[in-house]
mmCIF file of C-alpha atoms and ligand atoms in Angstrom:
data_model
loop_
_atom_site.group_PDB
_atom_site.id
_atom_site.type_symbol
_atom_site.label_atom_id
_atom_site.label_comp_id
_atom_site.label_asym_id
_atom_site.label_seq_id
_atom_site.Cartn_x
_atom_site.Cartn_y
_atom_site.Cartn_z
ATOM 1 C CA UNK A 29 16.708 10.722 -30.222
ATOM 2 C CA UNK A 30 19.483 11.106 -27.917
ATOM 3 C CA UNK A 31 20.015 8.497 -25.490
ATOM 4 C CA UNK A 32 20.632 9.847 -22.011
ATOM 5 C CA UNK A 33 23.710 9.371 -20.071
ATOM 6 C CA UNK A 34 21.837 7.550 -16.860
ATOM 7 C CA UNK A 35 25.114 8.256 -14.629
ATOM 8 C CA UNK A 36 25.451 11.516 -15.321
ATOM 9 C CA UNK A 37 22.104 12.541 -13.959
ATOM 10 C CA UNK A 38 20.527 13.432 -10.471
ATOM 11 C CA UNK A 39 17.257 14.587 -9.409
ATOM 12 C CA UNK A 40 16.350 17.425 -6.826
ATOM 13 C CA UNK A 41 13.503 16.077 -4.072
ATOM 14 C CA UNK A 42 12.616 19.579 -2.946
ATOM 15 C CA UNK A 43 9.807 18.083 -0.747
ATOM 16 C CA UNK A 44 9.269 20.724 1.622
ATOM 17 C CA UNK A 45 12.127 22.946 1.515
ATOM 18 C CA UNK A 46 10.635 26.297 2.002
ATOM 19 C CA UNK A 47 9.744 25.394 5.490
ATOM 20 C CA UNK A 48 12.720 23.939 7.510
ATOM 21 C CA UNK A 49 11.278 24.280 10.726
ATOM 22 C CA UNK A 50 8.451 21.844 9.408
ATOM 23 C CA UNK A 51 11.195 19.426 8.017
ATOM 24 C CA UNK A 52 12.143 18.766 11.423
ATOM 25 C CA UNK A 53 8.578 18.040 12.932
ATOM 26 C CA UNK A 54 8.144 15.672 9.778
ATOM 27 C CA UNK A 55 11.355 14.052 10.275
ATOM 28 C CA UNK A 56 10.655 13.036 13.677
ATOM 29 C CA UNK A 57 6.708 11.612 12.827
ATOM 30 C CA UNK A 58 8.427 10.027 10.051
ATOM 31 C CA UNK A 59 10.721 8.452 12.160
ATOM 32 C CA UNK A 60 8.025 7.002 14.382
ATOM 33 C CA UNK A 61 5.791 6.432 11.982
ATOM 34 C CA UNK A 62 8.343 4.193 10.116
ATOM 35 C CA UNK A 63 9.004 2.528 13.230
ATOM 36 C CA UNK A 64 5.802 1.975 13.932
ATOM 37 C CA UNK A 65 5.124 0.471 10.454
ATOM 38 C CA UNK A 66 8.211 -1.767 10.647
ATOM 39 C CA UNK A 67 6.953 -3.097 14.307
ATOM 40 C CA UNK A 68 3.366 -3.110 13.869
ATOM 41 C CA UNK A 69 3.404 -4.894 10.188
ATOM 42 C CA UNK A 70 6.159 -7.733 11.269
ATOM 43 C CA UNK A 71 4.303 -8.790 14.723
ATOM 44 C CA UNK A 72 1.367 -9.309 12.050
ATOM 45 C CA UNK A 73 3.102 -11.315 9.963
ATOM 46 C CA UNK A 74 4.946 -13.375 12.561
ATOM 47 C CA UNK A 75 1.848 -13.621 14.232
ATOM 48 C CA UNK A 76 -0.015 -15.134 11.284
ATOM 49 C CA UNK A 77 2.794 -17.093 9.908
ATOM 50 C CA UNK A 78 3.016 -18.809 13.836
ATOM 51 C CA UNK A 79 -0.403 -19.328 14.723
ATOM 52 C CA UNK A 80 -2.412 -22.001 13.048
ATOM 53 C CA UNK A 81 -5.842 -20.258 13.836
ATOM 54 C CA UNK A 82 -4.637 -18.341 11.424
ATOM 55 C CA UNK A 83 -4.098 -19.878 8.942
ATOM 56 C CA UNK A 84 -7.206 -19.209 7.154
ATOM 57 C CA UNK A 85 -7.081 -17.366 3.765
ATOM 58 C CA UNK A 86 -8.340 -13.876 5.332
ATOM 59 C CA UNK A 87 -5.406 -13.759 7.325
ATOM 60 C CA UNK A 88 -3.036 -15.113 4.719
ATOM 61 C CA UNK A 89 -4.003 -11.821 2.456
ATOM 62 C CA UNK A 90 -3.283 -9.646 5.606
ATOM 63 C CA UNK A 91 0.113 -11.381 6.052
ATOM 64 C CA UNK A 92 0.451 -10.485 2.050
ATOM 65 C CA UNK A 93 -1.171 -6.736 2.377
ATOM 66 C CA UNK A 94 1.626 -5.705 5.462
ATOM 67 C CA UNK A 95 4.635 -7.284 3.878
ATOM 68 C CA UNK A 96 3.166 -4.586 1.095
ATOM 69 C CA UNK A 97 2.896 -2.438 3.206
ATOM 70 C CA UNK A 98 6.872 -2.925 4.261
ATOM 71 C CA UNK A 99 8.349 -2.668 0.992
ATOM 72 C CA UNK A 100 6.497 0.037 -0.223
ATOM 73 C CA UNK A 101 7.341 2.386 2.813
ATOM 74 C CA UNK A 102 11.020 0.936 2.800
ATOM 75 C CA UNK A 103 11.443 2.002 -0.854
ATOM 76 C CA UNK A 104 11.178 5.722 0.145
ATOM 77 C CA UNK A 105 11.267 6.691 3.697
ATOM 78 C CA UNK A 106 14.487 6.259 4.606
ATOM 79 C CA UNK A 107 15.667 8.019 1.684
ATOM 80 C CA UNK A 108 13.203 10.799 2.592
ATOM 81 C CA UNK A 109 14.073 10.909 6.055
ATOM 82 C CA UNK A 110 17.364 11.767 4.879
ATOM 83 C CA UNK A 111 16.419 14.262 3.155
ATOM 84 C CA UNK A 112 14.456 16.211 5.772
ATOM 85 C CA UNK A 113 17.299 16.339 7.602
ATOM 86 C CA UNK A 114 20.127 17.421 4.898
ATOM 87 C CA UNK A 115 20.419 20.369 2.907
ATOM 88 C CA UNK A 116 21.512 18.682 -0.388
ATOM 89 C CA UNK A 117 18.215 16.875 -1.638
ATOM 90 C CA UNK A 118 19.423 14.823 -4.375
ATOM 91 C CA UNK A 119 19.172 11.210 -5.820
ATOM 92 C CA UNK A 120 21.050 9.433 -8.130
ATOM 93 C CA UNK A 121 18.808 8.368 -11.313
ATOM 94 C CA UNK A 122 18.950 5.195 -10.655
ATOM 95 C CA UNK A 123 17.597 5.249 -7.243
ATOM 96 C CA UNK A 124 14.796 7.604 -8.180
ATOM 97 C CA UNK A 125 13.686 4.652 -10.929
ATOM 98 C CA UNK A 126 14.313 1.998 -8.545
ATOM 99 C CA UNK A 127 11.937 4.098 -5.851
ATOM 100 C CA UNK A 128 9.688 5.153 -8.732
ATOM 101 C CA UNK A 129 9.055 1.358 -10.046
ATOM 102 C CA UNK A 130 8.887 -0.279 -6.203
ATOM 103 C CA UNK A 131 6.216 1.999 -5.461
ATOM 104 C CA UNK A 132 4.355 1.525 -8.304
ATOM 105 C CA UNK A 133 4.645 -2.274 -8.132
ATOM 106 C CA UNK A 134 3.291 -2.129 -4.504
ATOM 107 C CA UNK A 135 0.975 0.476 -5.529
ATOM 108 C CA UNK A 136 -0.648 -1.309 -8.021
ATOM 109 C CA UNK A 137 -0.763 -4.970 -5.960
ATOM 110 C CA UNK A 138 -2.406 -3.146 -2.820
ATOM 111 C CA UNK A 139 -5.599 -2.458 -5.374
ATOM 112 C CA UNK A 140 -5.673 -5.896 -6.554
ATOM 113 C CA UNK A 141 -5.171 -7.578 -3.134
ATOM 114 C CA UNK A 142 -7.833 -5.111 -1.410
ATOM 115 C CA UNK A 143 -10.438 -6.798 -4.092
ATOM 116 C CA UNK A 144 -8.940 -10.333 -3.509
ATOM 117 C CA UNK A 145 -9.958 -9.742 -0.066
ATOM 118 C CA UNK A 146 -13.067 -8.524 -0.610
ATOM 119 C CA UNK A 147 -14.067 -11.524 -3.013
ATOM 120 C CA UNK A 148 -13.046 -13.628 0.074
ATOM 121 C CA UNK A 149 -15.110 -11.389 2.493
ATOM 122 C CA UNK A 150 -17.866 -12.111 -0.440
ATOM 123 C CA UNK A 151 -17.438 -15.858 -0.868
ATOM 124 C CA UNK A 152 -16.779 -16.532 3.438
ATOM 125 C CA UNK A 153 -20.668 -14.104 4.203
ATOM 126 C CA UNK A 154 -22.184 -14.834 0.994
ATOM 127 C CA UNK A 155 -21.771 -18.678 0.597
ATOM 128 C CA UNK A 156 -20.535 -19.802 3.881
ATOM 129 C CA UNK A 157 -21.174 -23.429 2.943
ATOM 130 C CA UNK A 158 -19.049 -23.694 0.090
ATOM 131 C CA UNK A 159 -16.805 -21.328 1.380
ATOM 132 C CA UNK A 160 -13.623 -23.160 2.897
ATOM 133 C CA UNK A 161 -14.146 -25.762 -1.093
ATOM 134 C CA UNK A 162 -14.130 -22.614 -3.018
ATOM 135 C CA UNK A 163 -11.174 -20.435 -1.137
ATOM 136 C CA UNK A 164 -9.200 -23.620 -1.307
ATOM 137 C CA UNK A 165 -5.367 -22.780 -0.790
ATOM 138 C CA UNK A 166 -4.630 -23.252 -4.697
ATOM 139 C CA UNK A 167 -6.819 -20.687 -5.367
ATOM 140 C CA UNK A 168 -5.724 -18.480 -2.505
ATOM 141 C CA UNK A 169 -1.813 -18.830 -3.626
ATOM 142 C CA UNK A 170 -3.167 -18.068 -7.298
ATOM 143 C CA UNK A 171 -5.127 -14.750 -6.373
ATOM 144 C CA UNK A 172 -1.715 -13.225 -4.656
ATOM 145 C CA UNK A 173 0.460 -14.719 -7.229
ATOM 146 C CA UNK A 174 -1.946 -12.567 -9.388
ATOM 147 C CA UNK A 175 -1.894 -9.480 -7.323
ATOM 148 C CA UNK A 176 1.884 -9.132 -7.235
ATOM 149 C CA UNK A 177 2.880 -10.813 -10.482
ATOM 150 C CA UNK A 178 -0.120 -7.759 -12.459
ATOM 151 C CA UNK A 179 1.743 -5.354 -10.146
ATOM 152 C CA UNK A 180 4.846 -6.215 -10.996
ATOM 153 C CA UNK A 181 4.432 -6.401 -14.680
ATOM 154 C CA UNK A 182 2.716 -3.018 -15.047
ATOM 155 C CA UNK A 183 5.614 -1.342 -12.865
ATOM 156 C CA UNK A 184 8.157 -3.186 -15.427
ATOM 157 C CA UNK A 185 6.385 -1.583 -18.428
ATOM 158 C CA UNK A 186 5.680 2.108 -17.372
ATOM 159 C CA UNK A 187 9.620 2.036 -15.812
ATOM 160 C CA UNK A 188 10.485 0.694 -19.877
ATOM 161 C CA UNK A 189 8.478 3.606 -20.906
ATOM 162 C CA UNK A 190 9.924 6.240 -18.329
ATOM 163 C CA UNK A 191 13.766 5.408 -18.932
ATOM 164 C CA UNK A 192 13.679 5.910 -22.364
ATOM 165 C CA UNK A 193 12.558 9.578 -22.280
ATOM 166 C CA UNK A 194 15.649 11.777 -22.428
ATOM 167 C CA UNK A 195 16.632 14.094 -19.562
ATOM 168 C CA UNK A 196 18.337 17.738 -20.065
ATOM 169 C CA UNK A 197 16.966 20.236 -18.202
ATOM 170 C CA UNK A 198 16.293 21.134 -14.136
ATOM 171 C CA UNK A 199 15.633 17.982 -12.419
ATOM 172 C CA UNK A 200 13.409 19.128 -9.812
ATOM 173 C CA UNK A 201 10.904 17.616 -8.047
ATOM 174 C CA UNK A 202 8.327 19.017 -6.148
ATOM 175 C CA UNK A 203 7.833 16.207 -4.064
ATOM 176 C CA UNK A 204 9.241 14.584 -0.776
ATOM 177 C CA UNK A 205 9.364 10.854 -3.726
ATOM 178 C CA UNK A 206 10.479 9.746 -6.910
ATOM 179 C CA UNK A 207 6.994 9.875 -8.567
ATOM 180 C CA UNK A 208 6.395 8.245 -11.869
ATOM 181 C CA UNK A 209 4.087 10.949 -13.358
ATOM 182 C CA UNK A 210 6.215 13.863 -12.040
ATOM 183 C CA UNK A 211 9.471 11.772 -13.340
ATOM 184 C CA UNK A 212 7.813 11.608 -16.824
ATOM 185 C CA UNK A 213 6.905 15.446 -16.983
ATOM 186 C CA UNK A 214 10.555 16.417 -16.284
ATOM 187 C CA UNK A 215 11.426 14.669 -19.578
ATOM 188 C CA UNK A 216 12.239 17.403 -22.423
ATOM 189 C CA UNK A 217 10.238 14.789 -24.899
ATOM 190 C CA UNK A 218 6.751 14.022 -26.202
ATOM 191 C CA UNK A 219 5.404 12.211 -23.391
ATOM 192 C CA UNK A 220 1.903 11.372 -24.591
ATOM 193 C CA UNK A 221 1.948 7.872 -24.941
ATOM 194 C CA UNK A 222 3.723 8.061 -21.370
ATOM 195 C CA UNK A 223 0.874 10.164 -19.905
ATOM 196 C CA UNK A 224 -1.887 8.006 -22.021
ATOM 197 C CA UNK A 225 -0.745 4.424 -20.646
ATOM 198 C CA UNK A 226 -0.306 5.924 -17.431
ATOM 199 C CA UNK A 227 -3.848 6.732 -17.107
ATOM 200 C CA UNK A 228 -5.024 3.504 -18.760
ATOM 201 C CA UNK A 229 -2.998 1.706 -15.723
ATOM 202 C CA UNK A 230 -4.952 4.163 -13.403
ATOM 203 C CA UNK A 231 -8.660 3.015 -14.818
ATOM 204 C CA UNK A 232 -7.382 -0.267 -14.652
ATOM 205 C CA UNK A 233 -5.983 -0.746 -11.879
ATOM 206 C CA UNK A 234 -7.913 1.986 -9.497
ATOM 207 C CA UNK A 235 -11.274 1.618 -10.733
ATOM 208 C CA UNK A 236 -11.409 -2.081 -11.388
ATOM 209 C CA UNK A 237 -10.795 -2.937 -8.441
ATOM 210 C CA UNK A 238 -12.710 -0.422 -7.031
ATOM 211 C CA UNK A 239 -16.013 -1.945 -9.119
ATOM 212 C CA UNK A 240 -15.742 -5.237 -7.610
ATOM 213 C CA UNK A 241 -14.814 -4.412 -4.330
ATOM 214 C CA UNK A 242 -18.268 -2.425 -4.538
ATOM 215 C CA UNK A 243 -19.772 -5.101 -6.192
ATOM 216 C CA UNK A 244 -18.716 -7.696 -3.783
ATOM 217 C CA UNK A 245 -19.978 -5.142 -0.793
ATOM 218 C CA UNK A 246 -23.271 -4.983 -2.647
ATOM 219 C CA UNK A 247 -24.036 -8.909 -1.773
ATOM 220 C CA UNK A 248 -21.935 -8.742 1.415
ATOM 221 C CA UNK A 249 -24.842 -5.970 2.273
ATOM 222 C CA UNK A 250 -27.377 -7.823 1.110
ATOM 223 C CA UNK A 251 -26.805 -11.156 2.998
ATOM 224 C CA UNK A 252 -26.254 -9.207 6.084
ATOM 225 C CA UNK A 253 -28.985 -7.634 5.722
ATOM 226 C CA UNK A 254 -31.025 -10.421 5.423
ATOM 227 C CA UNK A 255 -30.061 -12.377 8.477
ATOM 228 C CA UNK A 256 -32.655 -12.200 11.010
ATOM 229 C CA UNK A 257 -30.725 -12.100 14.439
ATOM 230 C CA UNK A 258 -28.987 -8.634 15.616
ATOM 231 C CA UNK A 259 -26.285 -10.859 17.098
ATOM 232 C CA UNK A 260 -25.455 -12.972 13.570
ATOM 233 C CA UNK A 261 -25.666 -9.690 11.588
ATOM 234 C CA UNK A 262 -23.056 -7.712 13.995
ATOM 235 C CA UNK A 263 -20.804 -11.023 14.016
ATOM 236 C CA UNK A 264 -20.987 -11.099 9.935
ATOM 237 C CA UNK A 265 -20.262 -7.714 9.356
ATOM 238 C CA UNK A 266 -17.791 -7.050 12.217
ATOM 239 C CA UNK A 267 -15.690 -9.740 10.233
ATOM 240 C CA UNK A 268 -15.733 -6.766 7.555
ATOM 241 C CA UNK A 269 -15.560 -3.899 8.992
ATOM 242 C CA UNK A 270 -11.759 -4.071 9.167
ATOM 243 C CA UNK A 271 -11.385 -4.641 5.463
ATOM 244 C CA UNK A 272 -13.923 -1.790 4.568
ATOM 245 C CA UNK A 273 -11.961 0.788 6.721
ATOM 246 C CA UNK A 274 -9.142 0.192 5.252
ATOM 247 C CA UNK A 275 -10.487 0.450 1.694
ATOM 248 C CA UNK A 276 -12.265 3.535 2.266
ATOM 249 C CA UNK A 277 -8.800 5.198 3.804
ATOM 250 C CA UNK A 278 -7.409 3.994 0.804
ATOM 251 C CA UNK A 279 -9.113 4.496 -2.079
ATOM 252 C CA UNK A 280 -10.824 7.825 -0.013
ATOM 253 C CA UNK A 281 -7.536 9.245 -0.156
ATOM 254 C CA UNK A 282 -6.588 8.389 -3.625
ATOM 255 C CA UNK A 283 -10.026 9.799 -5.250
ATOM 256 C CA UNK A 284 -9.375 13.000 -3.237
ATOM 257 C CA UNK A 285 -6.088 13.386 -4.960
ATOM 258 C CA UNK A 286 -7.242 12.632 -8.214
ATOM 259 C CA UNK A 287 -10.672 15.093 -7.383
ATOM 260 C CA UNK A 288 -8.881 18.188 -6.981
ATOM 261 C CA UNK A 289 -8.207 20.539 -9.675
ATOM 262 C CA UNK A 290 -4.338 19.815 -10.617
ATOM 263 C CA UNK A 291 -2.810 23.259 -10.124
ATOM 264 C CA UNK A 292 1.088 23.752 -8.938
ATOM 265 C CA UNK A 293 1.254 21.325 -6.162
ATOM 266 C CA UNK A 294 0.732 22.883 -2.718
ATOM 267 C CA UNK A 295 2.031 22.150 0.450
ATOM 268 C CA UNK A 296 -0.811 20.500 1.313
ATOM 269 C CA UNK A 297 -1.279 18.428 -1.632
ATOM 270 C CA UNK A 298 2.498 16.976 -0.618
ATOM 271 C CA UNK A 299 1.151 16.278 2.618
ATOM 272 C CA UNK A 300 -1.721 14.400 1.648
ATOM 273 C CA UNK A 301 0.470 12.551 -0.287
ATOM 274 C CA UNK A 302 2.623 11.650 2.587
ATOM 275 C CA UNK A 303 -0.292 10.788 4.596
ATOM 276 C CA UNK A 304 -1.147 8.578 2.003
ATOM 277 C CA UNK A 305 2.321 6.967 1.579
ATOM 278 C CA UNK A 306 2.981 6.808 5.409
ATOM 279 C CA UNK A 307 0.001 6.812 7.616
ATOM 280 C CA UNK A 308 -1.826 4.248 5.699
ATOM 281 C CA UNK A 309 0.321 1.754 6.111
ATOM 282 C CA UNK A 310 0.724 2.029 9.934
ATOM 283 C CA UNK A 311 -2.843 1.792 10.309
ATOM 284 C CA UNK A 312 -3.693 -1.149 8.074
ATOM 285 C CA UNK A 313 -2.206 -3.766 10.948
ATOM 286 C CA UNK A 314 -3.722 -1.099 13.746
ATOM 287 C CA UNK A 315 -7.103 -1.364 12.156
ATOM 288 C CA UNK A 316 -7.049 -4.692 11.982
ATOM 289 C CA UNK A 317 -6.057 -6.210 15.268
ATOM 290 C CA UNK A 318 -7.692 -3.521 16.948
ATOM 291 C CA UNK A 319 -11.514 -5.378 18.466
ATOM 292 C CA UNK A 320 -10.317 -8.417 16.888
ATOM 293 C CA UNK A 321 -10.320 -11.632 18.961
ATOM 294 C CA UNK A 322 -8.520 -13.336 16.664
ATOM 295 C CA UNK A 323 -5.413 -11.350 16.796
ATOM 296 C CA UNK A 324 -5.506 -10.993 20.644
ATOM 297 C CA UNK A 325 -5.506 -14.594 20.990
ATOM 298 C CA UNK A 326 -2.816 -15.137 18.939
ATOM 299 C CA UNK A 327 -0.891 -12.037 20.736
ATOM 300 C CA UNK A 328 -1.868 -13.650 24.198
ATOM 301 C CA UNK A 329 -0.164 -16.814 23.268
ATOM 302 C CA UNK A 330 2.511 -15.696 21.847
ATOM 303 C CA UNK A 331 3.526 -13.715 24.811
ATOM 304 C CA UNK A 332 2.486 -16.558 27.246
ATOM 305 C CA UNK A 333 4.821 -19.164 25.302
ATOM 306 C CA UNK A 334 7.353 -16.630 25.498
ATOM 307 C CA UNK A 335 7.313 -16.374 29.255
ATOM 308 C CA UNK A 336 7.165 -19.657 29.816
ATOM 309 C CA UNK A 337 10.161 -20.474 27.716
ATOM 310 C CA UNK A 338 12.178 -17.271 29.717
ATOM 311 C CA UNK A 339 11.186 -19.431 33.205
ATOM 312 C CA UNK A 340 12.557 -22.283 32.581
HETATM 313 C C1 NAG B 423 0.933 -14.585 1.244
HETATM 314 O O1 NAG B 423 -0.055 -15.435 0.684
HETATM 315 C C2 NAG B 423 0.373 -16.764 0.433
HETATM 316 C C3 NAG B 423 -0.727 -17.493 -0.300
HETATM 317 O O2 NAG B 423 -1.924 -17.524 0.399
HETATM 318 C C4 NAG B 423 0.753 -17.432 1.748
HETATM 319 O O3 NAG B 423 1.179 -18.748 1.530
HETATM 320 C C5 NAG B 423 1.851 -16.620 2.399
HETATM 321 O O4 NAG B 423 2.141 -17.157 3.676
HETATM 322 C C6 NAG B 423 1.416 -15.160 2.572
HETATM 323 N N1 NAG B 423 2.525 -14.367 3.078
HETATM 324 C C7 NAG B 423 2.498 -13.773 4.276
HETATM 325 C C8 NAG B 423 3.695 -12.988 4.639
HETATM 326 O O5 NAG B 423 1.541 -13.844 5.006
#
């Protein structure tokens, strides 16, 4: 096989090019939305990283999920804001791996981490006793040492895979990303074993996670259920209700992609998948602080210290 000069090659992201008047509008929500995912996911994190009452595993896996959140949108909006704006929509090969294998990575963690917090949500309504022995902080830095070290190495392995494909004809995309599937397809190879392991990684690391998550929600429901006072059974669920949102936006949109018949993808298939690459991650910290008391607190004090420091 002949080995492909890496260099030599560059990729077309047509994205949305039929429409340029669109391209605009998107480049300006991008722009915000980006902004609003860079602002929104940091004041999380600073938040949780300053305030000891939070400093409870929950909020540790939140800190985790919007850091996610950071690098997976920095890996290919700016790029693509770039290209809504300029006529020549190309990328070097090696930035459409690098964006291809970031995503991926961060792809891949956000499914574990969304069941490591729902095993917490599990263990904190389930077994509130043994709660703070069993989600001790060893086990808590294991669990996202798991998530990110699974995500990385399956991102390592299907990038092997990908790279080693040669490349010779158009290099078009039909995407507003670097997309690992769509990269693999524009190989002029036998990409089986490509497409196979691909879809392995997708029942493992979709559905699994899915399953427990489920599972976990199944005895989370049950508990709930059985508590006797309206007020205890709103307080235990509303310390859920965050995580299931964001779950359902998640893994709703992802099962919609995967539900509809794969024909030539549409411009509204490329939106979806922009909603899903963009939106999602500005709500995750919206959804979360939003009706929590936790967060406001935190928020309240931060601000307050703030002033007071300014006075003097
Ligand atoms: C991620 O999780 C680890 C382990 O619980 C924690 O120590 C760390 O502070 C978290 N990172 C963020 C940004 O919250």
């Amino acid at each position: 096989m002949e080995r492909t000069n890496w260099t030599e090659i560059e990729f077309i992201l047509q994205g949305l090019s039929e429409y340029p008047r669109a391209e605009k509008f998107l480049f300006v929500m991008c722009l915000v939305i980006y902004l609003v995912i860079l602002l929104g996911n940091s004041t999380l994190i600073i938040l949780i990283l300053l305030d000891s009452r939070l400093h409870i595993p929950m909020y540790f896996f939140l800190g985790n999920l919007s850091f996610l959140d950071i690098c997976y949108t920095s890996a290919s909006l700016p790029a693509m804001l770039i290209h809504f704006l300029s006529k020549k929509k190309t990328i070097s090969f090696t930035r459409c791996v690098v964006q291809m294998s970031v995503t991926y990575t961060m792809g891949s963690t956000e499914c574990v981490l969304l069941a490591v917090m729902a095993y917490d949500r599990y263990g904190a309504i389930c077994n509130p006793l043994r709660y703070p022995i069993i989600m001790s902080k060893v086990l808590c830095i294991h669990m996202v040492v798991l998530s990110w070290g699974l995500g990385f190495l399956i991102s390592l392995a299907q990038t092997l895979l990908a790279i080693r494909l040669p490349f010779c004809g158009k290099n078009v995309f039909n995407h507003f990303v670097c997309e690992i599937l769509a990269f693999v397809k524009l190989a002029c190879a036998d990409i089986s074993l490509n497409e196979i392991t691909l879809m392995l990684d997708n029942v493992i690391f979709l559905f699994s996670p899915l399953l427990l998550i489920c599972i976990s929600y199944i005895f989370i429901l049950s508990t709930v259920l059985r508590i006797n006072s309206v007020e205890g059974r709103k307080k235990a669920f509303s310390t859920c209700s965050a995580h299931v949102t964001v779950v359902i936006m998640f893994y709703g949109t992802i099962l919609f992609m995967y539900m509809k018949p794969k024909s030539k993808a549409s411009a509204v298939d490329k939106l979806i998948a922009l909603f899903y690459g963009a939106v999602i991650p500005m709500l995750n910290p919206i959804i979360y602080s939003l009706r929590n008391t936790e967060v406001h607190g935190a928020m309240r004090k931060l601000i307050t210290r703030h002033r007071f420091w300014k006075k003097r």
